[in-house]
Amino acid sequence: MENLIYFLNQIRNFILLFVIIIISFSLLILFKPFKYIDNFNTMIKCSDGKEVSSGATIVFTYDGQLDNFNQTKALKVCAYDIVFDYGNQFPYPQNVKFEYLIKTDRYSSWFQAGFVVMLFLILILMILKLSNIHLVKDLYLFYSQNKLVSLCTIVLYMVISLLFFQVFFKSDLQNIYCKNVLQIQQKDFKLSVNLSGKEYPYIEYDWAKAQEKKFLNKCLQQGYVYKE
Amino acid sequence: MELNRIKRIFFLKKNTTKLNICIIILFFTNVAVFLYINLLDFLNTFFPLVAPFSHDSNFIVNNVLPEPYEIPLYLGLIFVLTVILTMFYRFKFTDKIINFINGLPQVIKIVMIAFLVILFIDYVGQFPLKNEIFPFIISREPLYYFKNWFLYIVFIFCSFGGFILFRHLSSKKLSIKLSDACIYIVIIGLGFFLTFEPQFPVSGHDYSFFYGPIFEVASGKTIINQATSQYGFSMIVFFAYLYKLKLFSFITLPIFIWFLYAIEFFLIFYLIYKSSKSLIFGLLAFFSVITLYFFCSYYIPFFEPQITPLRWLPITLFIYLVYKRQEIKSWTMTLSLSVLALWVIDIGLYLFMIYFFMLFILFLSKHINLLALIKVIVRTLISLTLVFIMINSIQFILSGHLINPLPILNKVNQYARSGHGMLPLESRSYLWFIFLVFFASLNMFLLRIGKERKHYWILISSISSFISAIYYVGRSHPVNLFVVSPFFIVAFYAVLSIVVVNLSKKYRLLLYIGLLFLFICLPSFWRRQAMGELFFQRIQKIKNNPFQFELNSKLTLHKSGVRLINDMISDDEILILHPDETYLHYLLGRKNYFNVNPQVAVIDTQSLIAYIKDVNKKCPKRIVVDCRIAEKCQGSNTYFYIDDGRSGFVQLELIKKLNSYCGVTYKPIKCSGTICIEES
């Protein structure tokens, strides 16, 4: 009977360990740091030497490549010192060039990701303690019975958990991660305009939303939206 | 032998209470920051509320994207974490945590502390507006800014030296009270000297939110009912009364603000000096607040009264009162709270939040029982009613009407719903220092040391720091961190004052040097460009008649316009649709046709219609309008406005509504400068 209880306890512990490993890796993926374009500090350097913030001139991009809509805005800033020309009152400028000097900012860090996992582990250990489940103690006992065999079992177990994670969870988590990347970049669009003393135009809000799908796909396929 | 020693140091298990408390404080702070940043992102991503708010056609100010979650989450999260932490202490769970940490080898504790500190620094990011010159345009030689910064630091060192020398010399000849009195006088003088802004520059836009209601109430209207006020309440009635007695003019306000600056900085010095019993510590707090709050900001601090002590001083005064009386439940305290809270509307809200949050913590930590809590709440409500009746009596003497208290929060409500002026919060921000100080003081309070009444003010100051930061959370421009910094500085030094009393001389000196470096030298160095420009402008103005008031010069520019109005319109009551209508009413001394002054305070269509309909009078034959409305602006020489934030948008909406309300069309007949006369 005692053996049966011991055996059931071990199974329970391994299921718990499996769940803990999967969730810990999920959290690491979700809080993985990434770089995004800091539009307030990113500059547009015109061919006449003038330098303006891309936030103040409302010239935006998710991936560092300006589309036609934003390229025109940058050219008009250089040619006519004009922003918000959404009605195209000024003609498309000819013979004007500019450089797009990107500055980046960072979202999260491995320290922060580690802290999240730590928080999760503390929470789990507290719940287990309140439920009278001595996971750490049991695992230690298991380990001390036959160190080599148990160590191999645990390592093998972790590898299986990771494979399981890779097959069943990673794509969903990547989706959430990518949505977050886009959301953080959109937040920066607005912030950079506001910090320049202007209000974020709806037309830009709509543009940012319309681009979401394209860059979500890019992020899902390549794992990033912007790369230096 | 050495190996054993190292082993002993790293793997020794010893009782380190201070280290354990630090771990708990840092842990809670990091948890709070982590939860706040991520819950905010989560809510904004998965439950965006932008469309229903920002597309509300009632708001005539367009292009605002509010952050509906920022402030509720900020308050809610800290409230929940406060409850958890207080419960931990109440049910002795923290003892278990401390015992657990005590059982860990020293090396683990050090690693934990290091990890939590690095994590916190990672969350905090870069110093606000570091090395930025904005909004100044001209960039001088880097050496100019460095010299300027160096002189400022030398001045501070000399001040420290002077005070220490005086204390040393006076200790033999003067009594401590007399010596203190001399120091207080010098501190107040220093406050006046450092905050003196030649020519008293004013932002026409920002000041009109104060001048407008003061003028309206002084001219016989009732505050709130007939004179909308965005900020002030009893302050407006008070100044209106002085105005009526001819003891107040528009010039008086910046001078009054100058006095308030000196008072605020002195109070901060006094609080820290008295609580820490250290002159140097008090001076450090004094210069820290001057550096961060006054010189690091990029506004000329006098420029916008909403960021000055005119608005914020009640909170500092309340902290001071708690320090002096060492209790918060008496009639004196509830009455004082009510008087202070009714000075400015939104700061009043902050004060009540601070007060009730404090009471709640006292209740949770079993410091007061439920009956006492209810008694205090009832006492506060009675006090508030009494003070309100008193203000109402003064208002009744002025206008013959009583104030309707119901619409008092209308402006706060409108701004909250429209999200007007809000900015998104950066995830890496110095705001998190406020969390750190809050949890530090809460922990200290919940430990036995804090339960003494003399430490009440420390918790109140950190709650004040936390609540006043709502201003930054809502409008998250980095410069607003400097605006709310005085309360953080008070709270920070207040927490440290407990520690500093028990420190040995050697460690005290180290702490002083550290604080001097972190709170004065480093911030002023990072903001040396903006400070340099500020000093440069000051020197120019001092050379060029420092007591020639800037507002006076601005007002004279409307001289021809005012003459035109006097020639063309003789009515006692006048309708002006001009961004500078506050100043024109002041110059003309005639009553306002509308129940709103300044008109720029109107941000929604409903109020706009109400202001026209409420007037319920015969439509005037002639009105005064902005030349842009009349389409008669005549070039840059005459194109002048005192209101530096003008949009002219409200006036355009108002003329449309007025035309349809009166059933006529007003046509321009004569103009001067930006002022035109129109006739129906």
PDB file of N, CA and C in Angstrom, chain A residues 27 31 36 40-41 105-116 118-119 122 126 176 179-180 183-184 187 190-203 205-206 209, chain B residues 27 30-31 34 37-38 40-41 44-46 50-51 54-55 61-67 88 93 115-116 118-119 122-123 132 134 420-428 476-478:
ATOM      1  N   LEU A  27       6.414  31.511 -20.084  1.00  0.00           N
ATOM      2  CA  LEU A  27       6.635  32.860 -19.550  1.00  0.00           C
ATOM      3  C   LEU A  27       7.902  33.474 -20.130  1.00  0.00           C
ATOM      4  N   PHE A  31       7.906  36.978 -22.235  1.00  0.00           N
ATOM      5  CA  PHE A  31       8.621  38.161 -21.735  1.00  0.00           C
ATOM      6  C   PHE A  31      10.022  38.296 -22.328  1.00  0.00           C
ATOM      7  N   TYR A  36      12.461  47.789 -30.447  1.00  0.00           N
ATOM      8  CA  TYR A  36      11.493  48.427 -31.339  1.00  0.00           C
ATOM      9  C   TYR A  36      11.977  49.845 -31.637  1.00  0.00           C
ATOM     10  N   PHE A  40      10.571  58.929 -31.167  1.00  0.00           N
ATOM     11  CA  PHE A  40      10.869  60.293 -30.682  1.00  0.00           C
ATOM     12  C   PHE A  40      12.340  60.631 -30.959  1.00  0.00           C
ATOM     13  N   ASN A  41      13.199  59.625 -30.836  1.00  0.00           N
ATOM     14  CA  ASN A  41      14.641  59.868 -31.044  1.00  0.00           C
ATOM     15  C   ASN A  41      15.135  59.504 -32.436  1.00  0.00           C
ATOM     16  N   ASP A 105      14.578  51.311 -28.887  1.00  0.00           N
ATOM     17  CA  ASP A 105      14.388  51.162 -27.449  1.00  0.00           C
ATOM     18  C   ASP A 105      14.165  49.666 -27.191  1.00  0.00           C
ATOM     19  N   ARG A 106      14.217  49.291 -25.927  1.00  0.00           N
ATOM     20  CA  ARG A 106      14.089  47.857 -25.614  1.00  0.00           C
ATOM     21  C   ARG A 106      12.860  47.624 -24.739  1.00  0.00           C
ATOM     22  N   TYR A 107      12.151  46.577 -25.067  1.00  0.00           N
ATOM     23  CA  TYR A 107      11.032  46.173 -24.211  1.00  0.00           C
ATOM     24  C   TYR A 107      11.467  44.946 -23.425  1.00  0.00           C
ATOM     25  N   SER A 108      11.251  44.982 -22.134  1.00  0.00           N
ATOM     26  CA  SER A 108      11.601  43.879 -21.235  1.00  0.00           C
ATOM     27  C   SER A 108      13.114  43.594 -21.251  1.00  0.00           C
ATOM     28  N   SER A 109      13.527  42.592 -20.517  1.00  0.00           N
ATOM     29  CA  SER A 109      14.935  42.175 -20.500  1.00  0.00           C
ATOM     30  C   SER A 109      14.942  40.755 -19.968  1.00  0.00           C
ATOM     31  N   TRP A 110      16.064  40.082 -20.107  1.00  0.00           N
ATOM     32  CA  TRP A 110      16.121  38.713 -19.584  1.00  0.00           C
ATOM     33  C   TRP A 110      16.001  38.722 -18.065  1.00  0.00           C
ATOM     34  N   PHE A 111      16.420  39.834 -17.446  1.00  0.00           N
ATOM     35  CA  PHE A 111      16.250  39.965 -15.990  1.00  0.00           C
ATOM     36  C   PHE A 111      14.764  39.959 -15.634  1.00  0.00           C
ATOM     37  N   GLN A 112      14.022  40.742 -16.422  1.00  0.00           N
ATOM     38  CA  GLN A 112      12.584  40.833 -16.153  1.00  0.00           C
ATOM     39  C   GLN A 112      11.910  39.494 -16.428  1.00  0.00           C
ATOM     40  N   ALA A 113      12.326  38.854 -17.516  1.00  0.00           N
ATOM     41  CA  ALA A 113      11.749  37.537 -17.837  1.00  0.00           C
ATOM     42  C   ALA A 113      12.061  36.539 -16.712  1.00  0.00           C
ATOM     43  N   GLY A 114      13.296  36.600 -16.218  1.00  0.00           N
ATOM     44  CA  GLY A 114      13.695  35.720 -15.110  1.00  0.00           C
ATOM     45  C   GLY A 114      12.884  35.994 -13.857  1.00  0.00           C
ATOM     46  N   PHE A 115      12.616  37.253 -13.631  1.00  0.00           N
ATOM     47  CA  PHE A 115      11.833  37.636 -12.445  1.00  0.00           C
ATOM     48  C   PHE A 115      10.407  37.082 -12.536  1.00  0.00           C
ATOM     49  N   VAL A 116       9.855  37.108 -13.736  1.00  0.00           N
ATOM     50  CA  VAL A 116       8.495  36.580 -13.925  1.00  0.00           C
ATOM     51  C   VAL A 116       8.469  35.095 -13.585  1.00  0.00           C
ATOM     52  N   MET A 118      10.529  33.557 -11.695  1.00  0.00           N
ATOM     53  CA  MET A 118      10.750  33.446 -10.244  1.00  0.00           C
ATOM     54  C   MET A 118       9.436  33.671  -9.484  1.00  0.00           C
ATOM     55  N   LEU A 119       8.697  34.668  -9.918  1.00  0.00           N
ATOM     56  CA  LEU A 119       7.408  34.959  -9.273  1.00  0.00           C
ATOM     57  C   LEU A 119       6.468  33.768  -9.396  1.00  0.00           C
ATOM     58  N   ILE A 122       7.565  31.020  -7.049  1.00  0.00           N
ATOM     59  CA  ILE A 122       7.222  31.339  -5.651  1.00  0.00           C
ATOM     60  C   ILE A 122       5.737  31.074  -5.410  1.00  0.00           C
ATOM     61  N   MET A 126       4.154  28.273  -2.944  1.00  0.00           N
ATOM     62  CA  MET A 126       3.233  28.662  -1.857  1.00  0.00           C
ATOM     63  C   MET A 126       1.947  27.850  -1.931  1.00  0.00           C
ATOM     64  N   ILE A 176       0.925  35.491 -29.374  1.00  0.00           N
ATOM     65  CA  ILE A 176       0.707  36.509 -28.328  1.00  0.00           C
ATOM     66  C   ILE A 176       1.918  37.433 -28.257  1.00  0.00           C
ATOM     67  N   LYS A 179       1.863  39.881 -31.147  1.00  0.00           N
ATOM     68  CA  LYS A 179       0.839  40.920 -30.955  1.00  0.00           C
ATOM     69  C   LYS A 179       1.343  41.970 -29.974  1.00  0.00           C
ATOM     70  N   ASN A 180       2.043  41.510 -28.982  1.00  0.00           N
ATOM     71  CA  ASN A 180       2.605  42.438 -27.994  1.00  0.00           C
ATOM     72  C   ASN A 180       3.663  43.349 -28.635  1.00  0.00           C
ATOM     73  N   GLN A 183       1.865  45.957 -30.498  1.00  0.00           N
ATOM     74  CA  GLN A 183       1.174  46.877 -29.590  1.00  0.00           C
ATOM     75  C   GLN A 183       2.155  47.867 -28.962  1.00  0.00           C
ATOM     76  N   ILE A 184       3.340  47.372 -28.615  1.00  0.00           N
ATOM     77  CA  ILE A 184       4.355  48.241 -28.006  1.00  0.00           C
ATOM     78  C   ILE A 184       4.826  49.281 -29.025  1.00  0.00           C
ATOM     79  N   LYS A 187       2.184  51.878 -29.379  1.00  0.00           N
ATOM     80  CA  LYS A 187       2.209  52.772 -28.213  1.00  0.00           C
ATOM     81  C   LYS A 187       3.305  53.824 -28.401  1.00  0.00           C
ATOM     82  N   LYS A 190       2.295  56.735 -30.770  1.00  0.00           N
ATOM     83  CA  LYS A 190       1.465  57.747 -30.117  1.00  0.00           C
ATOM     84  C   LYS A 190       2.321  58.592 -29.161  1.00  0.00           C
ATOM     85  N   LEU A 191       3.143  57.892 -28.394  1.00  0.00           N
ATOM     86  CA  LEU A 191       3.966  58.595 -27.406  1.00  0.00           C
ATOM     87  C   LEU A 191       4.872  59.621 -28.081  1.00  0.00           C
ATOM     88  N   SER A 192       5.483  59.205 -29.207  1.00  0.00           N
ATOM     89  CA  SER A 192       6.429  60.109 -29.872  1.00  0.00           C
ATOM     90  C   SER A 192       5.725  61.356 -30.400  1.00  0.00           C
ATOM     91  N   VAL A 193       4.483  61.204 -30.856  1.00  0.00           N
ATOM     92  CA  VAL A 193       3.735  62.374 -31.336  1.00  0.00           C
ATOM     93  C   VAL A 193       3.399  63.263 -30.151  1.00  0.00           C
ATOM     94  N   ASN A 194       2.912  62.646 -29.094  1.00  0.00           N
ATOM     95  CA  ASN A 194       2.521  63.414 -27.906  1.00  0.00           C
ATOM     96  C   ASN A 194       3.698  64.142 -27.288  1.00  0.00           C
ATOM     97  N   LEU A 195       4.844  63.479 -27.228  1.00  0.00           N
ATOM     98  CA  LEU A 195       6.018  64.121 -26.634  1.00  0.00           C
ATOM     99  C   LEU A 195       6.490  65.310 -27.468  1.00  0.00           C
ATOM    100  N   SER A 196       6.110  65.305 -28.739  1.00  0.00           N
ATOM    101  CA  SER A 196       6.470  66.440 -29.593  1.00  0.00           C
ATOM    102  C   SER A 196       5.450  67.553 -29.473  1.00  0.00           C
ATOM    103  N   GLY A 197       4.525  67.419 -28.558  1.00  0.00           N
ATOM    104  CA  GLY A 197       3.532  68.478 -28.324  1.00  0.00           C
ATOM    105  C   GLY A 197       2.351  68.415 -29.274  1.00  0.00           C
ATOM    106  N   LYS A 198       2.180  67.280 -29.951  1.00  0.00           N
ATOM    107  CA  LYS A 198       1.054  67.175 -30.892  1.00  0.00           C
ATOM    108  C   LYS A 198       0.126  66.046 -30.455  1.00  0.00           C
ATOM    109  N   GLU A 199      -1.025  66.000 -31.090  1.00  0.00           N
ATOM    110  CA  GLU A 199      -1.962  64.918 -30.779  1.00  0.00           C
ATOM    111  C   GLU A 199      -1.961  63.888 -31.905  1.00  0.00           C
ATOM    112  N   TYR A 200      -2.064  62.639 -31.513  1.00  0.00           N
ATOM    113  CA  TYR A 200      -1.950  61.528 -32.465  1.00  0.00           C
ATOM    114  C   TYR A 200      -3.156  61.533 -33.407  1.00  0.00           C
ATOM    115  N   PRO A 201      -2.943  61.703 -34.731  1.00  0.00           N
ATOM    116  CA  PRO A 201      -4.098  61.786 -35.643  1.00  0.00           C
ATOM    117  C   PRO A 201      -4.760  60.422 -35.853  1.00  0.00           C
ATOM    118  N   TYR A 202      -6.065  60.446 -36.023  1.00  0.00           N
ATOM    119  CA  TYR A 202      -6.797  59.189 -36.243  1.00  0.00           C
ATOM    120  C   TYR A 202      -6.339  58.471 -37.498  1.00  0.00           C
ATOM    121  N   ILE A 203      -5.972  59.273 -38.492  1.00  0.00           N
ATOM    122  CA  ILE A 203      -5.554  58.665 -39.763  1.00  0.00           C
ATOM    123  C   ILE A 203      -4.318  57.768 -39.537  1.00  0.00           C
ATOM    124  N   TYR A 205      -3.644  56.347 -36.598  1.00  0.00           N
ATOM    125  CA  TYR A 205      -4.151  55.220 -35.794  1.00  0.00           C
ATOM    126  C   TYR A 205      -4.688  54.140 -36.745  1.00  0.00           C
ATOM    127  N   ASP A 206      -5.450  54.611 -37.760  1.00  0.00           N
ATOM    128  CA  ASP A 206      -6.016  53.672 -38.732  1.00  0.00           C
ATOM    129  C   ASP A 206      -4.913  53.020 -39.559  1.00  0.00           C
ATOM    130  N   LYS A 209      -3.215  50.342 -37.539  1.00  0.00           N
ATOM    131  CA  LYS A 209      -4.072  49.154 -37.407  1.00  0.00           C
ATOM    132  C   LYS A 209      -4.090  48.358 -38.711  1.00  0.00           C
TER     133      LYS A 209
ATOM    134  N   PHE B  27      11.362  43.425  -3.292  1.00  0.00           N
ATOM    135  CA  PHE B  27      10.538  42.398  -3.919  1.00  0.00           C
ATOM    136  C   PHE B  27       9.144  42.953  -4.227  1.00  0.00           C
ATOM    137  N   ASN B  30       9.275  45.563  -7.059  1.00  0.00           N
ATOM    138  CA  ASN B  30       9.423  44.963  -8.385  1.00  0.00           C
ATOM    139  C   ASN B  30       8.151  44.249  -8.823  1.00  0.00           C
ATOM    140  N   VAL B  31       7.483  43.611  -7.871  1.00  0.00           N
ATOM    141  CA  VAL B  31       6.213  42.945  -8.205  1.00  0.00           C
ATOM    142  C   VAL B  31       5.200  43.994  -8.672  1.00  0.00           C
ATOM    143  N   PHE B  34       6.191  45.276 -12.137  1.00  0.00           N
ATOM    144  CA  PHE B  34       5.943  44.233 -13.135  1.00  0.00           C
ATOM    145  C   PHE B  34       4.445  44.096 -13.414  1.00  0.00           C
ATOM    146  N   ILE B  37       2.988  47.339 -15.298  1.00  0.00           N
ATOM    147  CA  ILE B  37       3.351  47.454 -16.721  1.00  0.00           C
ATOM    148  C   ILE B  37       2.602  46.414 -17.548  1.00  0.00           C
ATOM    149  N   ASN B  38       2.610  45.178 -17.054  1.00  0.00           N
ATOM    150  CA  ASN B  38       2.070  44.108 -17.877  1.00  0.00           C
ATOM    151  C   ASN B  38       0.547  44.048 -17.878  1.00  0.00           C
ATOM    152  N   LEU B  40      -1.318  46.634 -17.616  1.00  0.00           N
ATOM    153  CA  LEU B  40      -1.719  47.770 -18.453  1.00  0.00           C
ATOM    154  C   LEU B  40      -1.645  47.391 -19.937  1.00  0.00           C
ATOM    155  N   ASP B  41      -0.538  46.763 -20.313  1.00  0.00           N
ATOM    156  CA  ASP B  41      -0.399  46.323 -21.706  1.00  0.00           C
ATOM    157  C   ASP B  41      -1.469  45.297 -22.053  1.00  0.00           C
ATOM    158  N   ASN B  44      -4.852  47.056 -22.403  1.00  0.00           N
ATOM    159  CA  ASN B  44      -4.909  47.884 -23.616  1.00  0.00           C
ATOM    160  C   ASN B  44      -4.962  47.044 -24.883  1.00  0.00           C
ATOM    161  N   THR B  45      -4.303  45.870 -24.847  1.00  0.00           N
ATOM    162  CA  THR B  45      -4.272  45.026 -26.043  1.00  0.00           C
ATOM    163  C   THR B  45      -5.586  44.269 -26.209  1.00  0.00           C
ATOM    164  N   PHE B  46      -6.029  43.665 -25.137  1.00  0.00           N
ATOM    165  CA  PHE B  46      -7.175  42.752 -25.287  1.00  0.00           C
ATOM    166  C   PHE B  46      -8.527  43.407 -25.014  1.00  0.00           C
ATOM    167  N   VAL B  50     -10.543  52.540 -26.554  1.00  0.00           N
ATOM    168  CA  VAL B  50     -10.242  53.817 -27.185  1.00  0.00           C
ATOM    169  C   VAL B  50     -11.428  54.372 -27.958  1.00  0.00           C
ATOM    170  N   ALA B  51     -12.013  53.545 -28.833  1.00  0.00           N
ATOM    171  CA  ALA B  51     -13.035  54.062 -29.730  1.00  0.00           C
ATOM    172  C   ALA B  51     -14.224  54.718 -29.016  1.00  0.00           C
ATOM    173  N   SER B  54     -12.862  58.179 -27.409  1.00  0.00           N
ATOM    174  CA  SER B  54     -12.293  59.254 -28.207  1.00  0.00           C
ATOM    175  C   SER B  54     -13.224  59.712 -29.328  1.00  0.00           C
ATOM    176  N   HIS B  55     -14.140  58.852 -29.733  1.00  0.00           N
ATOM    177  CA  HIS B  55     -15.015  59.263 -30.834  1.00  0.00           C
ATOM    178  C   HIS B  55     -16.302  59.882 -30.314  1.00  0.00           C
ATOM    179  N   VAL B  61     -12.843  69.113 -28.484  1.00  0.00           N
ATOM    180  CA  VAL B  61     -11.387  69.009 -28.637  1.00  0.00           C
ATOM    181  C   VAL B  61     -11.124  67.635 -29.237  1.00  0.00           C
ATOM    182  N   ASN B  62     -10.622  67.630 -30.453  1.00  0.00           N
ATOM    183  CA  ASN B  62     -10.455  66.358 -31.168  1.00  0.00           C
ATOM    184  C   ASN B  62      -9.109  65.714 -30.892  1.00  0.00           C
ATOM    185  N   ASN B  63      -8.938  64.574 -31.534  1.00  0.00           N
ATOM    186  CA  ASN B  63      -7.639  63.900 -31.545  1.00  0.00           C
ATOM    187  C   ASN B  63      -7.070  63.599 -30.174  1.00  0.00           C
ATOM    188  N   VAL B  64      -7.924  63.159 -29.293  1.00  0.00           N
ATOM    189  CA  VAL B  64      -7.387  62.703 -28.007  1.00  0.00           C
ATOM    190  C   VAL B  64      -7.620  61.207 -27.905  1.00  0.00           C
ATOM    191  N   LEU B  65      -6.619  60.508 -27.481  1.00  0.00           N
ATOM    192  CA  LEU B  65      -6.761  59.069 -27.276  1.00  0.00           C
ATOM    193  C   LEU B  65      -6.504  58.788 -25.796  1.00  0.00           C
ATOM    194  N   PRO B  66      -7.543  58.633 -25.031  1.00  0.00           N
ATOM    195  CA  PRO B  66      -7.343  58.502 -23.590  1.00  0.00           C
ATOM    196  C   PRO B  66      -6.778  57.142 -23.188  1.00  0.00           C
ATOM    197  N   GLU B  67      -6.261  57.099 -21.980  1.00  0.00           N
ATOM    198  CA  GLU B  67      -5.794  55.824 -21.418  1.00  0.00           C
ATOM    199  C   GLU B  67      -6.718  55.472 -20.260  1.00  0.00           C
ATOM    200  N   PHE B  88       0.009  40.474   5.646  1.00  0.00           N
ATOM    201  CA  PHE B  88       1.220  39.684   5.935  1.00  0.00           C
ATOM    202  C   PHE B  88       1.748  40.036   7.325  1.00  0.00           C
ATOM    203  N   PHE B  93       2.850  36.708   8.902  1.00  0.00           N
ATOM    204  CA  PHE B  93       3.424  35.946   7.808  1.00  0.00           C
ATOM    205  C   PHE B  93       4.815  36.472   7.449  1.00  0.00           C
ATOM    206  N   PHE B 115      20.136  40.947  -7.468  1.00  0.00           N
ATOM    207  CA  PHE B 115      19.196  40.665  -8.548  1.00  0.00           C
ATOM    208  C   PHE B 115      18.038  41.669  -8.522  1.00  0.00           C
ATOM    209  N   LEU B 116      17.486  41.877  -7.330  1.00  0.00           N
ATOM    210  CA  LEU B 116      16.332  42.778  -7.209  1.00  0.00           C
ATOM    211  C   LEU B 116      16.713  44.226  -7.519  1.00  0.00           C
ATOM    212  N   ILE B 118      19.257  45.213  -9.546  1.00  0.00           N
ATOM    213  CA  ILE B 118      19.496  45.320 -10.996  1.00  0.00           C
ATOM    214  C   ILE B 118      18.158  45.336 -11.743  1.00  0.00           C
ATOM    215  N   LEU B 119      17.262  44.467 -11.302  1.00  0.00           N
ATOM    216  CA  LEU B 119      15.948  44.415 -11.933  1.00  0.00           C
ATOM    217  C   LEU B 119      15.238  45.767 -11.822  1.00  0.00           C
ATOM    218  N   ASP B 122      16.721  48.248 -14.077  1.00  0.00           N
ATOM    219  CA  ASP B 122      16.295  47.925 -15.433  1.00  0.00           C
ATOM    220  C   ASP B 122      14.896  48.485 -15.706  1.00  0.00           C
ATOM    221  N   TYR B 123      14.025  48.418 -14.732  1.00  0.00           N
ATOM    222  CA  TYR B 123      12.671  48.955 -14.881  1.00  0.00           C
ATOM    223  C   TYR B 123      12.674  50.483 -14.960  1.00  0.00           C
ATOM    224  N   GLU B 132      18.740  66.794 -22.545  1.00  0.00           N
ATOM    225  CA  GLU B 132      17.909  67.412 -23.591  1.00  0.00           C
ATOM    226  C   GLU B 132      17.822  68.909 -23.389  1.00  0.00           C
ATOM    227  N   PHE B 134      15.458  70.744 -25.212  1.00  0.00           N
ATOM    228  CA  PHE B 134      14.073  71.102 -25.494  1.00  0.00           C
ATOM    229  C   PHE B 134      13.387  71.626 -24.236  1.00  0.00           C
ATOM    230  N   HIS B 420      -8.698  64.182 -22.354  1.00  0.00           N
ATOM    231  CA  HIS B 420      -8.016  65.359 -22.901  1.00  0.00           C
ATOM    232  C   HIS B 420      -6.685  65.601 -22.181  1.00  0.00           C
ATOM    233  N   GLY B 421      -5.635  65.716 -22.953  1.00  0.00           N
ATOM    234  CA  GLY B 421      -4.327  66.027 -22.379  1.00  0.00           C
ATOM    235  C   GLY B 421      -3.586  64.821 -21.827  1.00  0.00           C
ATOM    236  N   MET B 422      -4.190  63.640 -21.941  1.00  0.00           N
ATOM    237  CA  MET B 422      -3.494  62.463 -21.386  1.00  0.00           C
ATOM    238  C   MET B 422      -2.395  61.982 -22.341  1.00  0.00           C
ATOM    239  N   LEU B 423      -1.385  61.375 -21.763  1.00  0.00           N
ATOM    240  CA  LEU B 423      -0.291  60.818 -22.557  1.00  0.00           C
ATOM    241  C   LEU B 423       0.007  59.409 -22.066  1.00  0.00           C
ATOM    242  N   PRO B 424       0.406  58.509 -22.989  1.00  0.00           N
ATOM    243  CA  PRO B 424       0.712  57.150 -22.530  1.00  0.00           C
ATOM    244  C   PRO B 424       1.953  57.106 -21.639  1.00  0.00           C
ATOM    245  N   LEU B 425       1.925  56.191 -20.704  1.00  0.00           N
ATOM    246  CA  LEU B 425       3.023  56.056 -19.750  1.00  0.00           C
ATOM    247  C   LEU B 425       4.127  55.192 -20.350  1.00  0.00           C
ATOM    248  N   GLU B 426       5.365  55.627 -20.170  1.00  0.00           N
ATOM    249  CA  GLU B 426       6.478  54.800 -20.637  1.00  0.00           C
ATOM    250  C   GLU B 426       6.687  53.658 -19.649  1.00  0.00           C
ATOM    251  N   SER B 427       7.010  52.471 -20.169  1.00  0.00           N
ATOM    252  CA  SER B 427       7.141  51.350 -19.230  1.00  0.00           C
ATOM    253  C   SER B 427       8.400  51.480 -18.366  1.00  0.00           C
ATOM    254  N   ARG B 428       9.435  52.120 -18.906  1.00  0.00           N
ATOM    255  CA  ARG B 428      10.616  52.356 -18.067  1.00  0.00           C
ATOM    256  C   ARG B 428      10.600  53.806 -17.614  1.00  0.00           C
ATOM    257  N   SER B 476       1.548  61.710 -18.886  1.00  0.00           N
ATOM    258  CA  SER B 476       2.861  61.125 -18.598  1.00  0.00           C
ATOM    259  C   SER B 476       4.003  61.761 -19.378  1.00  0.00           C
ATOM    260  N   HIS B 477       4.030  63.060 -19.433  1.00  0.00           N
ATOM    261  CA  HIS B 477       5.198  63.709 -20.035  1.00  0.00           C
ATOM    262  C   HIS B 477       6.316  63.676 -18.999  1.00  0.00           C
ATOM    263  N   PRO B 478       7.561  63.326 -19.411  1.00  0.00           N
ATOM    264  CA  PRO B 478       8.636  63.208 -18.420  1.00  0.00           C
ATOM    265  C   PRO B 478       8.782  64.431 -17.518  1.00  0.00           C
TER     266      PRO B 478
END
